[in-house]
mmCIF file with all atom_site columns, C-alpha atoms in Angstrom:
data_model
loop_
_atom_site.group_PDB
_atom_site.id
_atom_site.type_symbol
_atom_site.label_atom_id
_atom_site.label_alt_id
_atom_site.label_comp_id
_atom_site.label_asym_id
_atom_site.label_entity_id
_atom_site.label_seq_id
_atom_site.pdbx_PDB_ins_code
_atom_site.Cartn_x
_atom_site.Cartn_y
_atom_site.Cartn_z
_atom_site.occupancy
_atom_site.B_iso_or_equiv
_atom_site.pdbx_formal_charge
_atom_site.auth_seq_id
_atom_site.auth_comp_id
_atom_site.auth_asym_id
_atom_site.auth_atom_id
_atom_site.pdbx_PDB_model_num
ATOM 1   C CA . UNK P 1 1   ? 48.346  -7.354  24.979  1.00 59.00 ? 1   UNK P CA 1
ATOM 2   C CA . UNK P 1 2   ? 45.050  -5.991  23.705  1.00 69.00 ? 2   UNK P CA 1
ATOM 3   C CA . UNK P 1 3   ? 43.377  -8.425  21.279  1.00 82.00 ? 3   UNK P CA 1
ATOM 4   C CA . UNK P 1 4   ? 40.532  -6.283  19.936  1.00 83.00 ? 4   UNK P CA 1
ATOM 5   C CA . UNK P 1 5   ? 40.639  -3.179  17.831  1.00 83.00 ? 5   UNK P CA 1
ATOM 6   C CA . UNK P 1 6   ? 37.969  -0.732  16.533  1.00 85.00 ? 6   UNK P CA 1
ATOM 7   C CA . UNK P 1 7   ? 38.280  0.188   12.876  1.00 84.00 ? 7   UNK P CA 1
ATOM 8   C CA . UNK P 1 8   ? 36.496  3.450   12.071  1.00 84.00 ? 8   UNK P CA 1
ATOM 9   C CA . UNK P 1 9   ? 36.016  5.719   9.045   1.00 83.00 ? 9   UNK P CA 1
ATOM 10  C CA . UNK P 1 10  ? 34.614  2.887   6.966   1.00 77.00 ? 10  UNK P CA 1
ATOM 11  C CA . UNK P 1 11  ? 32.141  3.609   4.215   1.00 78.00 ? 11  UNK P CA 1
ATOM 12  C CA . UNK P 1 12  ? 28.536  2.581   4.944   1.00 74.00 ? 12  UNK P CA 1
ATOM 13  C CA . UNK P 1 13  ? 27.086  -0.050  2.652   1.00 73.00 ? 13  UNK P CA 1
ATOM 14  C CA . UNK P 1 14  ? 30.565  -1.350  1.608   1.00 82.00 ? 14  UNK P CA 1
ATOM 15  C CA . UNK P 1 15  ? 31.957  -4.834  2.253   1.00 83.00 ? 15  UNK P CA 1
ATOM 16  C CA . UNK P 1 16  ? 35.365  -5.260  3.798   1.00 85.00 ? 16  UNK P CA 1
ATOM 17  C CA . UNK P 1 17  ? 37.743  -8.136  4.518   1.00 89.00 ? 17  UNK P CA 1
ATOM 18  C CA . UNK P 1 18  ? 40.057  -7.906  7.528   1.00 87.00 ? 18  UNK P CA 1
ATOM 19  C CA . UNK P 1 19  ? 43.172  -9.858  8.572   1.00 88.00 ? 19  UNK P CA 1
ATOM 20  C CA . UNK P 1 20  ? 45.360  -9.873  11.648  1.00 90.00 ? 20  UNK P CA 1
ATOM 21  C CA . UNK P 1 21  ? 49.054  -10.669 11.852  1.00 89.00 ? 21  UNK P CA 1
ATOM 22  C CA . UNK P 1 22  ? 50.950  -11.420 15.088  1.00 89.00 ? 22  UNK P CA 1
ATOM 23  C CA . UNK P 1 23  ? 54.408  -9.989  15.674  1.00 89.00 ? 23  UNK P CA 1
ATOM 24  C CA . UNK P 1 24  ? 57.126  -10.976 18.112  1.00 90.00 ? 24  UNK P CA 1
ATOM 25  C CA . UNK P 1 25  ? 60.878  -10.375 18.475  1.00 90.00 ? 25  UNK P CA 1
ATOM 26  C CA . UNK P 1 26  ? 61.529  -12.879 15.638  1.00 91.00 ? 26  UNK P CA 1
ATOM 27  C CA . UNK P 1 27  ? 59.195  -11.269 13.081  1.00 90.00 ? 27  UNK P CA 1
ATOM 28  C CA . UNK P 1 28  ? 55.688  -11.196 11.706  1.00 92.00 ? 28  UNK P CA 1
ATOM 29  C CA . UNK P 1 29  ? 53.542  -14.351 11.481  1.00 89.00 ? 29  UNK P CA 1
ATOM 30  C CA . UNK P 1 30  ? 51.134  -15.532 8.885   1.00 91.00 ? 30  UNK P CA 1
ATOM 31  C CA . UNK P 1 31  ? 47.826  -13.570 8.602   1.00 90.00 ? 31  UNK P CA 1
ATOM 32  C CA . UNK P 1 32  ? 44.459  -14.813 9.918   1.00 90.00 ? 32  UNK P CA 1
ATOM 33  C CA . UNK P 1 33  ? 41.703  -13.544 7.629   1.00 88.00 ? 33  UNK P CA 1
ATOM 34  C CA . UNK P 1 34  ? 37.933  -13.138 8.011   1.00 86.00 ? 34  UNK P CA 1
ATOM 35  C CA . UNK P 1 35  ? 36.406  -16.033 6.066   1.00 87.00 ? 35  UNK P CA 1
ATOM 36  C CA . UNK P 1 36  ? 33.617  -13.816 4.754   1.00 85.00 ? 36  UNK P CA 1
ATOM 37  C CA . UNK P 1 37  ? 33.335  -10.126 3.992   1.00 80.00 ? 37  UNK P CA 1
ATOM 38  C CA . UNK P 1 38  ? 31.910  -7.793  6.633   1.00 79.00 ? 38  UNK P CA 1
ATOM 39  C CA . UNK P 1 39  ? 29.228  -5.338  5.456   1.00 76.00 ? 39  UNK P CA 1
ATOM 40  C CA . UNK P 1 40  ? 29.260  -1.965  7.109   1.00 70.00 ? 40  UNK P CA 1
ATOM 41  C CA . UNK P 1 41  ? 25.599  -1.294  7.977   1.00 70.00 ? 41  UNK P CA 1
ATOM 42  C CA . UNK P 1 42  ? 23.150  -0.719  10.806  1.00 84.00 ? 42  UNK P CA 1
ATOM 43  C CA . UNK P 1 43  ? 19.464  -1.225  11.528  1.00 88.00 ? 43  UNK P CA 1
ATOM 44  C CA . UNK P 1 44  ? 17.211  0.899   9.285   1.00 91.00 ? 44  UNK P CA 1
ATOM 45  C CA . UNK P 1 45  ? 15.267  3.896   10.486  1.00 92.00 ? 45  UNK P CA 1
ATOM 46  C CA . UNK P 1 46  ? 11.507  3.318   11.135  1.00 95.00 ? 46  UNK P CA 1
ATOM 47  C CA . UNK P 1 47  ? 9.086   3.346   8.227   1.00 97.00 ? 47  UNK P CA 1
ATOM 48  C CA . UNK P 1 48  ? 7.558   6.701   7.339   1.00 95.00 ? 48  UNK P CA 1
ATOM 49  C CA . UNK P 1 49  ? 3.956   7.835   7.761   1.00 95.00 ? 49  UNK P CA 1
ATOM 50  C CA . UNK P 1 50  ? 1.379   5.010   8.018   1.00 96.00 ? 50  UNK P CA 1
ATOM 51  C CA . UNK P 1 51  ? -1.955  5.483   6.240   1.00 95.00 ? 51  UNK P CA 1
ATOM 52  C CA . UNK P 1 52  ? -5.245  3.594   6.867   1.00 93.00 ? 52  UNK P CA 1
ATOM 53  C CA . UNK P 1 53  ? -6.475  2.780   3.327   1.00 90.00 ? 53  UNK P CA 1
ATOM 54  C CA . UNK P 1 54  ? -9.596  0.729   4.176   1.00 89.00 ? 54  UNK P CA 1
ATOM 55  C CA . UNK P 1 55  ? -11.402 -0.956  7.094   1.00 92.00 ? 55  UNK P CA 1
ATOM 56  C CA . UNK P 1 56  ? -14.131 -3.584  7.108   1.00 90.00 ? 56  UNK P CA 1
ATOM 57  C CA . UNK P 1 57  ? -15.821 -5.588  9.883   1.00 91.00 ? 57  UNK P CA 1
ATOM 58  C CA . UNK P 1 58  ? -12.943 -8.088  9.843   1.00 93.00 ? 58  UNK P CA 1
ATOM 59  C CA . UNK P 1 59  ? -10.015 -6.493  8.010   1.00 94.00 ? 59  UNK P CA 1
ATOM 60  C CA . UNK P 1 60  ? -7.805  -3.420  7.769   1.00 95.00 ? 60  UNK P CA 1
ATOM 61  C CA . UNK P 1 61  ? -5.660  -2.234  4.831   1.00 95.00 ? 61  UNK P CA 1
ATOM 62  C CA . UNK P 1 62  ? -2.506  -0.212  5.718   1.00 96.00 ? 62  UNK P CA 1
ATOM 63  C CA . UNK P 1 63  ? 0.172   1.458   3.610   1.00 96.00 ? 63  UNK P CA 1
ATOM 64  C CA . UNK P 1 64  ? 3.319   3.265   4.689   1.00 97.00 ? 64  UNK P CA 1
ATOM 65  C CA . UNK P 1 65  ? 6.311   5.129   3.358   1.00 96.00 ? 65  UNK P CA 1
ATOM 66  C CA . UNK P 1 66  ? 9.783   3.612   3.087   1.00 95.00 ? 66  UNK P CA 1
ATOM 67  C CA . UNK P 1 67  ? 12.348  4.481   5.864   1.00 95.00 ? 67  UNK P CA 1
ATOM 68  C CA . UNK P 1 68  ? 14.302  7.700   5.169   1.00 93.00 ? 68  UNK P CA 1
ATOM 69  C CA . UNK P 1 69  ? 17.492  5.624   5.573   1.00 89.00 ? 69  UNK P CA 1
ATOM 70  C CA . UNK P 1 70  ? 17.967  1.876   5.043   1.00 88.00 ? 70  UNK P CA 1
ATOM 71  C CA . UNK P 1 71  ? 20.969  1.676   7.295   1.00 86.00 ? 71  UNK P CA 1
ATOM 72  C CA . UNK P 1 72  ? 23.344  0.947   4.414   1.00 84.00 ? 72  UNK P CA 1
ATOM 73  C CA . UNK P 1 73  ? 21.692  -2.429  3.733   1.00 84.00 ? 73  UNK P CA 1
ATOM 74  C CA . UNK P 1 74  ? 18.760  -3.250  1.456   1.00 89.00 ? 74  UNK P CA 1
ATOM 75  C CA . UNK P 1 75  ? 15.287  -3.430  3.191   1.00 94.00 ? 75  UNK P CA 1
ATOM 76  C CA . UNK P 1 76  ? 14.308  -7.095  3.160   1.00 95.00 ? 76  UNK P CA 1
ATOM 77  C CA . UNK P 1 77  ? 10.681  -6.568  4.321   1.00 96.00 ? 77  UNK P CA 1
ATOM 78  C CA . UNK P 1 78  ? 8.322   -5.123  6.855   1.00 97.00 ? 78  UNK P CA 1
ATOM 79  C CA . UNK P 1 79  ? 6.704   -6.541  9.999   1.00 97.00 ? 79  UNK P CA 1
ATOM 80  C CA . UNK P 1 80  ? 3.177   -5.426  10.875  1.00 97.00 ? 80  UNK P CA 1
ATOM 81  C CA . UNK P 1 81  ? 2.057   -5.838  14.523  1.00 97.00 ? 81  UNK P CA 1
ATOM 82  C CA . UNK P 1 82  ? -1.312  -5.235  16.152  1.00 96.00 ? 82  UNK P CA 1
ATOM 83  C CA . UNK P 1 83  ? -2.477  -4.745  19.704  1.00 96.00 ? 83  UNK P CA 1
ATOM 84  C CA . UNK P 1 84  ? -6.049  -5.272  20.910  1.00 94.00 ? 84  UNK P CA 1
ATOM 85  C CA . UNK P 1 85  ? -7.615  -2.733  23.191  1.00 91.00 ? 85  UNK P CA 1
ATOM 86  C CA . UNK P 1 86  ? -6.992  -3.554  26.871  1.00 89.00 ? 86  UNK P CA 1
ATOM 87  C CA . UNK P 1 87  ? -3.904  -5.692  26.008  1.00 92.00 ? 87  UNK P CA 1
ATOM 88  C CA . UNK P 1 88  ? -0.302  -4.694  26.368  1.00 92.00 ? 88  UNK P CA 1
ATOM 89  C CA . UNK P 1 89  ? 0.932   -7.463  23.998  1.00 95.00 ? 89  UNK P CA 1
ATOM 90  C CA . UNK P 1 90  ? 1.858   -6.709  20.415  1.00 96.00 ? 90  UNK P CA 1
ATOM 91  C CA . UNK P 1 91  ? 1.477   -9.681  18.019  1.00 96.00 ? 91  UNK P CA 1
ATOM 92  C CA . UNK P 1 92  ? 2.840   -9.999  14.477  1.00 96.00 ? 92  UNK P CA 1
ATOM 93  C CA . UNK P 1 93  ? -0.081  -10.079 12.053  1.00 95.00 ? 93  UNK P CA 1
ATOM 94  C CA . UNK P 1 94  ? 1.743   -9.731  8.672   1.00 96.00 ? 94  UNK P CA 1
ATOM 95  C CA . UNK P 1 95  ? 5.220   -9.905  7.175   1.00 96.00 ? 95  UNK P CA 1
ATOM 96  C CA . UNK P 1 96  ? 5.462   -8.350  3.734   1.00 96.00 ? 96  UNK P CA 1
ATOM 97  C CA . UNK P 1 97  ? 7.991   -7.207  1.175   1.00 96.00 ? 97  UNK P CA 1
ATOM 98  C CA . UNK P 1 98  ? 5.916   -4.270  -0.136  1.00 96.00 ? 98  UNK P CA 1
ATOM 99  C CA . UNK P 1 99  ? 4.755   -1.073  1.629   1.00 96.00 ? 99  UNK P CA 1
ATOM 100 C CA . UNK P 1 100 ? 1.140   -2.255  1.941   1.00 96.00 ? 100 UNK P CA 1
ATOM 101 C CA . UNK P 1 101 ? -0.613  -5.006  3.892   1.00 97.00 ? 101 UNK P CA 1
ATOM 102 C CA . UNK P 1 102 ? -4.167  -6.362  4.424   1.00 96.00 ? 102 UNK P CA 1
ATOM 103 C CA . UNK P 1 103 ? -4.771  -7.558  7.960   1.00 96.00 ? 103 UNK P CA 1
ATOM 104 C CA . UNK P 1 104 ? -7.587  -10.120 8.171   1.00 95.00 ? 104 UNK P CA 1
ATOM 105 C CA . UNK P 1 105 ? -9.244  -12.079 10.915  1.00 94.00 ? 105 UNK P CA 1
ATOM 106 C CA . UNK P 1 106 ? -10.225 -9.087  13.041  1.00 95.00 ? 106 UNK P CA 1
ATOM 107 C CA . UNK P 1 107 ? -13.230 -9.227  15.391  1.00 94.00 ? 107 UNK P CA 1
ATOM 108 C CA . UNK P 1 108 ? -16.120 -6.906  14.458  1.00 93.00 ? 108 UNK P CA 1
ATOM 109 C CA . UNK P 1 109 ? -16.421 -3.992  16.857  1.00 93.00 ? 109 UNK P CA 1
ATOM 110 C CA . UNK P 1 110 ? -13.018 -4.549  18.490  1.00 94.00 ? 110 UNK P CA 1
ATOM 111 C CA . UNK P 1 111 ? -10.504 -1.713  18.682  1.00 95.00 ? 111 UNK P CA 1
ATOM 112 C CA . UNK P 1 112 ? -6.904  -2.243  17.501  1.00 96.00 ? 112 UNK P CA 1
ATOM 113 C CA . UNK P 1 113 ? -3.627  -0.391  17.329  1.00 96.00 ? 113 UNK P CA 1
ATOM 114 C CA . UNK P 1 114 ? -1.125  -1.100  14.565  1.00 97.00 ? 114 UNK P CA 1
ATOM 115 C CA . UNK P 1 115 ? 2.611   -0.526  14.039  1.00 97.00 ? 115 UNK P CA 1
ATOM 116 C CA . UNK P 1 116 ? 5.167   -1.306  11.329  1.00 97.00 ? 116 UNK P CA 1
ATOM 117 C CA . UNK P 1 117 ? 8.892   -2.046  11.512  1.00 97.00 ? 117 UNK P CA 1
ATOM 118 C CA . UNK P 1 118 ? 11.451  -2.304  8.654   1.00 97.00 ? 118 UNK P CA 1
ATOM 119 C CA . UNK P 1 119 ? 14.003  -5.095  8.461   1.00 96.00 ? 119 UNK P CA 1
ATOM 120 C CA . UNK P 1 120 ? 17.393  -5.337  6.810   1.00 93.00 ? 120 UNK P CA 1
ATOM 121 C CA . UNK P 1 121 ? 20.366  -7.739  7.052   1.00 88.00 ? 121 UNK P CA 1
ATOM 122 C CA . UNK P 1 122 ? 21.481  -6.007  10.292  1.00 87.00 ? 122 UNK P CA 1
ATOM 123 C CA . UNK P 1 123 ? 18.152  -6.214  12.167  1.00 92.00 ? 123 UNK P CA 1
ATOM 124 C CA . UNK P 1 124 ? 14.741  -4.651  12.780  1.00 95.00 ? 124 UNK P CA 1
ATOM 125 C CA . UNK P 1 125 ? 14.051  -0.976  13.104  1.00 95.00 ? 125 UNK P CA 1
ATOM 126 C CA . UNK P 1 126 ? 12.168  0.747   15.828  1.00 95.00 ? 126 UNK P CA 1
ATOM 127 C CA . UNK P 1 127 ? 8.425   0.544   15.012  1.00 96.00 ? 127 UNK P CA 1
ATOM 128 C CA . UNK P 1 128 ? 6.297   3.369   13.546  1.00 96.00 ? 128 UNK P CA 1
ATOM 129 C CA . UNK P 1 129 ? 2.737   3.374   15.054  1.00 96.00 ? 129 UNK P CA 1
ATOM 130 C CA . UNK P 1 130 ? -0.492  4.370   13.379  1.00 95.00 ? 130 UNK P CA 1
ATOM 131 C CA . UNK P 1 131 ? -1.567  7.536   15.130  1.00 91.00 ? 131 UNK P CA 1
ATOM 132 C CA . UNK P 1 132 ? -5.152  6.474   15.961  1.00 92.00 ? 132 UNK P CA 1
ATOM 133 C CA . UNK P 1 133 ? -6.837  3.238   17.052  1.00 94.00 ? 133 UNK P CA 1
ATOM 134 C CA . UNK P 1 134 ? -8.987  1.433   14.469  1.00 95.00 ? 134 UNK P CA 1
ATOM 135 C CA . UNK P 1 135 ? -12.387 -0.092  15.117  1.00 94.00 ? 135 UNK P CA 1
ATOM 136 C CA . UNK P 1 136 ? -13.167 -3.141  12.891  1.00 94.00 ? 136 UNK P CA 1
ATOM 137 C CA . UNK P 1 137 ? -16.448 -2.200  11.226  1.00 92.00 ? 137 UNK P CA 1
ATOM 138 C CA . UNK P 1 138 ? -17.754 -1.746  7.692   1.00 86.00 ? 138 UNK P CA 1
ATOM 139 C CA . UNK P 1 139 ? -17.470 1.772   6.403   1.00 79.00 ? 139 UNK P CA 1
ATOM 140 C CA . UNK P 1 140 ? -20.764 3.308   5.201   1.00 84.00 ? 140 UNK P CA 1
ATOM 141 C CA . UNK P 1 141 ? -20.298 6.018   2.526   1.00 86.00 ? 141 UNK P CA 1
ATOM 142 C CA . UNK P 1 142 ? -23.085 7.610   0.559   1.00 90.00 ? 142 UNK P CA 1
ATOM 143 C CA . UNK P 1 143 ? -22.429 7.392   -3.150  1.00 90.00 ? 143 UNK P CA 1
ATOM 144 C CA . UNK P 1 144 ? -20.605 10.384  -4.739  1.00 91.00 ? 144 UNK P CA 1
ATOM 145 C CA . UNK P 1 145 ? -19.260 10.944  -8.249  1.00 89.00 ? 145 UNK P CA 1
ATOM 146 C CA . UNK P 1 146 ? -15.628 11.899  -8.976  1.00 84.00 ? 146 UNK P CA 1
ATOM 147 C CA . UNK P 1 147 ? -16.240 13.045  -12.558 1.00 77.00 ? 147 UNK P CA 1
ATOM 148 C CA . UNK P 1 148 ? -14.015 15.683  -14.207 1.00 69.00 ? 148 UNK P CA 1
ATOM 149 C CA . UNK P 1 149 ? -16.258 16.170  -17.259 1.00 68.00 ? 149 UNK P CA 1
ATOM 150 C CA . UNK P 1 150 ? -19.989 16.009  -17.818 1.00 75.00 ? 150 UNK P CA 1
ATOM 151 C CA . UNK P 1 151 ? -20.241 16.503  -21.610 1.00 78.00 ? 151 UNK P CA 1
ATOM 152 C CA . UNK P 1 152 ? -18.745 14.056  -24.106 1.00 81.00 ? 152 UNK P CA 1
ATOM 153 C CA . UNK P 1 153 ? -18.623 14.210  -27.901 1.00 82.00 ? 153 UNK P CA 1
ATOM 154 C CA . UNK P 1 154 ? -17.608 11.687  -30.499 1.00 83.00 ? 154 UNK P CA 1
ATOM 155 C CA . UNK P 1 155 ? -17.402 11.591  -34.331 1.00 87.00 ? 155 UNK P CA 1
ATOM 156 C CA . UNK P 1 156 ? -19.884 9.383   -36.110 1.00 88.00 ? 156 UNK P CA 1
ATOM 157 C CA . UNK P 1 157 ? -18.511 5.850   -36.545 1.00 89.00 ? 157 UNK P CA 1
ATOM 158 C CA . UNK P 1 158 ? -16.033 6.114   -33.726 1.00 91.00 ? 158 UNK P CA 1
ATOM 159 C CA . UNK P 1 159 ? -16.150 4.437   -30.295 1.00 90.00 ? 159 UNK P CA 1
ATOM 160 C CA . UNK P 1 160 ? -17.060 6.359   -27.136 1.00 90.00 ? 160 UNK P CA 1
ATOM 161 C CA . UNK P 1 161 ? -15.962 5.348   -23.670 1.00 91.00 ? 161 UNK P CA 1
ATOM 162 C CA . UNK P 1 162 ? -17.290 7.258   -20.660 1.00 89.00 ? 162 UNK P CA 1
ATOM 163 C CA . UNK P 1 163 ? -15.590 6.466   -17.311 1.00 90.00 ? 163 UNK P CA 1
ATOM 164 C CA . UNK P 1 164 ? -17.527 7.454   -14.188 1.00 91.00 ? 164 UNK P CA 1
ATOM 165 C CA . UNK P 1 165 ? -15.405 7.046   -11.027 1.00 91.00 ? 165 UNK P CA 1
ATOM 166 C CA . UNK P 1 166 ? -17.232 7.179   -7.737  1.00 91.00 ? 166 UNK P CA 1
ATOM 167 C CA . UNK P 1 167 ? -16.920 6.349   -4.005  1.00 89.00 ? 167 UNK P CA 1
ATOM 168 C CA . UNK P 1 168 ? -19.556 4.335   -2.145  1.00 89.00 ? 168 UNK P CA 1
ATOM 169 C CA . UNK P 1 169 ? -19.659 1.765   0.628   1.00 85.00 ? 169 UNK P CA 1
ATOM 170 C CA . UNK P 1 170 ? -21.225 -0.716  0.525   1.00 84.00 ? 170 UNK P CA 1
ATOM 171 C CA . UNK P 1 171 ? -21.103 -1.302  -3.242  1.00 87.00 ? 171 UNK P CA 1
ATOM 172 C CA . UNK P 1 172 ? -24.013 0.494   -4.841  1.00 91.00 ? 172 UNK P CA 1
ATOM 173 C CA . UNK P 1 173 ? -26.650 -0.612  -7.248  1.00 93.00 ? 173 UNK P CA 1
ATOM 174 C CA . UNK P 1 174 ? -25.865 1.048   -10.574 1.00 94.00 ? 174 UNK P CA 1
ATOM 175 C CA . UNK P 1 175 ? -28.432 1.960   -13.302 1.00 93.00 ? 175 UNK P CA 1
ATOM 176 C CA . UNK P 1 176 ? -27.896 3.856   -16.527 1.00 94.00 ? 176 UNK P CA 1
ATOM 177 C CA . UNK P 1 177 ? -30.639 5.865   -18.279 1.00 93.00 ? 177 UNK P CA 1
ATOM 178 C CA . UNK P 1 178 ? -30.888 7.565   -21.645 1.00 92.00 ? 178 UNK P CA 1
ATOM 179 C CA . UNK P 1 179 ? -33.269 10.480  -21.943 1.00 93.00 ? 179 UNK P CA 1
ATOM 180 C CA . UNK P 1 180 ? -34.935 9.404   -18.661 1.00 91.00 ? 180 UNK P CA 1
ATOM 181 C CA . UNK P 1 181 ? -35.571 5.840   -19.878 1.00 92.00 ? 181 UNK P CA 1
ATOM 182 C CA . UNK P 1 182 ? -33.649 2.744   -18.725 1.00 92.00 ? 182 UNK P CA 1
ATOM 183 C CA . UNK P 1 183 ? -30.688 2.218   -21.064 1.00 92.00 ? 183 UNK P CA 1
ATOM 184 C CA . UNK P 1 184 ? -31.207 -0.672  -23.432 1.00 90.00 ? 184 UNK P CA 1
ATOM 185 C CA . UNK P 1 185 ? -27.941 -2.541  -23.587 1.00 89.00 ? 185 UNK P CA 1
ATOM 186 C CA . UNK P 1 186 ? -26.983 -4.175  -26.912 1.00 89.00 ? 186 UNK P CA 1
ATOM 187 C CA . UNK P 1 187 ? -23.846 -5.667  -28.428 1.00 88.00 ? 187 UNK P CA 1
ATOM 188 C CA . UNK P 1 188 ? -22.984 -2.109  -29.400 1.00 93.00 ? 188 UNK P CA 1
ATOM 189 C CA . UNK P 1 189 ? -23.994 -0.225  -26.229 1.00 92.00 ? 189 UNK P CA 1
ATOM 190 C CA . UNK P 1 190 ? -23.235 -1.565  -22.764 1.00 90.00 ? 190 UNK P CA 1
ATOM 191 C CA . UNK P 1 191 ? -22.099 -0.606  -19.332 1.00 92.00 ? 191 UNK P CA 1
ATOM 192 C CA . UNK P 1 192 ? -19.398 -2.298  -17.173 1.00 92.00 ? 192 UNK P CA 1
ATOM 193 C CA . UNK P 1 193 ? -18.972 -1.631  -13.448 1.00 92.00 ? 193 UNK P CA 1
ATOM 194 C CA . UNK P 1 194 ? -16.451 -2.283  -10.700 1.00 89.00 ? 194 UNK P CA 1
ATOM 195 C CA . UNK P 1 195 ? -16.495 -1.351  -6.947  1.00 85.00 ? 195 UNK P CA 1
ATOM 196 C CA . UNK P 1 196 ? -15.467 2.243   -7.705  1.00 87.00 ? 196 UNK P CA 1
ATOM 197 C CA . UNK P 1 197 ? -16.063 2.868   -11.442 1.00 91.00 ? 197 UNK P CA 1
ATOM 198 C CA . UNK P 1 198 ? -18.757 2.497   -14.059 1.00 93.00 ? 198 UNK P CA 1
ATOM 199 C CA . UNK P 1 199 ? -17.976 2.674   -17.806 1.00 92.00 ? 199 UNK P CA 1
ATOM 200 C CA . UNK P 1 200 ? -20.441 3.321   -20.616 1.00 93.00 ? 200 UNK P CA 1
ATOM 201 C CA . UNK P 1 201 ? -19.211 1.954   -23.898 1.00 93.00 ? 201 UNK P CA 1
ATOM 202 C CA . UNK P 1 202 ? -20.792 2.908   -27.203 1.00 92.00 ? 202 UNK P CA 1
ATOM 203 C CA . UNK P 1 203 ? -19.254 1.267   -30.285 1.00 93.00 ? 203 UNK P CA 1
ATOM 204 C CA . UNK P 1 204 ? -19.437 2.916   -33.736 1.00 92.00 ? 204 UNK P CA 1
ATOM 205 C CA . UNK P 1 205 ? -21.474 5.864   -32.444 1.00 91.00 ? 205 UNK P CA 1
ATOM 206 C CA . UNK P 1 206 ? -24.298 7.085   -34.696 1.00 89.00 ? 206 UNK P CA 1
ATOM 207 C CA . UNK P 1 207 ? -27.018 9.749   -34.751 1.00 88.00 ? 207 UNK P CA 1
ATOM 208 C CA . UNK P 1 208 ? -29.370 7.538   -32.699 1.00 89.00 ? 208 UNK P CA 1
ATOM 209 C CA . UNK P 1 209 ? -26.961 7.609   -29.814 1.00 89.00 ? 209 UNK P CA 1
ATOM 210 C CA . UNK P 1 210 ? -27.262 11.382  -29.288 1.00 90.00 ? 210 UNK P CA 1
ATOM 211 C CA . UNK P 1 211 ? -29.031 12.222  -25.998 1.00 90.00 ? 211 UNK P CA 1
ATOM 212 C CA . UNK P 1 212 ? -28.716 12.734  -22.280 1.00 90.00 ? 212 UNK P CA 1
ATOM 213 C CA . UNK P 1 213 ? -27.246 9.806   -20.399 1.00 90.00 ? 213 UNK P CA 1
ATOM 214 C CA . UNK P 1 214 ? -27.607 9.602   -16.640 1.00 91.00 ? 214 UNK P CA 1
ATOM 215 C CA . UNK P 1 215 ? -26.265 7.191   -14.049 1.00 93.00 ? 215 UNK P CA 1
ATOM 216 C CA . UNK P 1 216 ? -27.845 6.429   -10.679 1.00 93.00 ? 216 UNK P CA 1
ATOM 217 C CA . UNK P 1 217 ? -25.974 4.991   -7.701  1.00 94.00 ? 217 UNK P CA 1
ATOM 218 C CA . UNK P 1 218 ? -27.844 3.782   -4.625  1.00 93.00 ? 218 UNK P CA 1
ATOM 219 C CA . UNK P 1 219 ? -26.813 1.992   -1.428  1.00 89.00 ? 219 UNK P CA 1
ATOM 220 C CA . UNK P 1 220 ? -27.925 1.902   2.247   1.00 86.00 ? 220 UNK P CA 1
ATOM 221 C CA . UNK P 1 221 ? -26.368 5.288   2.890   1.00 85.00 ? 221 UNK P CA 1
ATOM 222 C CA . UNK P 1 222 ? -28.145 7.172   0.041   1.00 89.00 ? 222 UNK P CA 1
ATOM 223 C CA . UNK P 1 223 ? -28.293 7.735   -3.667  1.00 89.00 ? 223 UNK P CA 1
ATOM 224 C CA . UNK P 1 224 ? -27.000 10.074  -6.309  1.00 90.00 ? 224 UNK P CA 1
ATOM 225 C CA . UNK P 1 225 ? -27.642 10.654  -10.067 1.00 85.00 ? 225 UNK P CA 1
#
């Protein structure tokens, strides 16, 4: 007699218990049950589009979209692999739970390919590959502003905060001027900067603060103000 059976038309993502009963001429025996539930699922589809967010002489930052279908089982994480130019071997360089990873320890000037796979309880998806090879080198970008407004007004006595987003690689030297003179920072007026933003803060603005404020960014690739 056949001792296997295919059960179809089950609902993906659901858990089922099964039991089998033997029957002979004297009747039906006691059931044998699965000790644990069986989840109806399959491997997920590959992750979506991969984007190169950043590259330096020894690191790469990648992001990607979630798979269109998780296979009926929650995505547990993602596996990032890389391949050096001239090698056929793919090696795992990161295992993450989010859709972004920073790969470190690269060799400056070397060329790499990257691919990402999704994993659920059932297994690992086919990989999605970044469309172009990446050379490990520092990006050089001349400074450029990303301002939406150039004129700011504030009522006397109120605080003014001017955000100036920019792009530049390497990080630029940042100087603020007021009416063509270097800005004198005080406890009331100061500037704070990060790698991609500079903020001018004027507390309790008064008549003396009226004027033309300019910001200058400079790095090895150029300058802008």
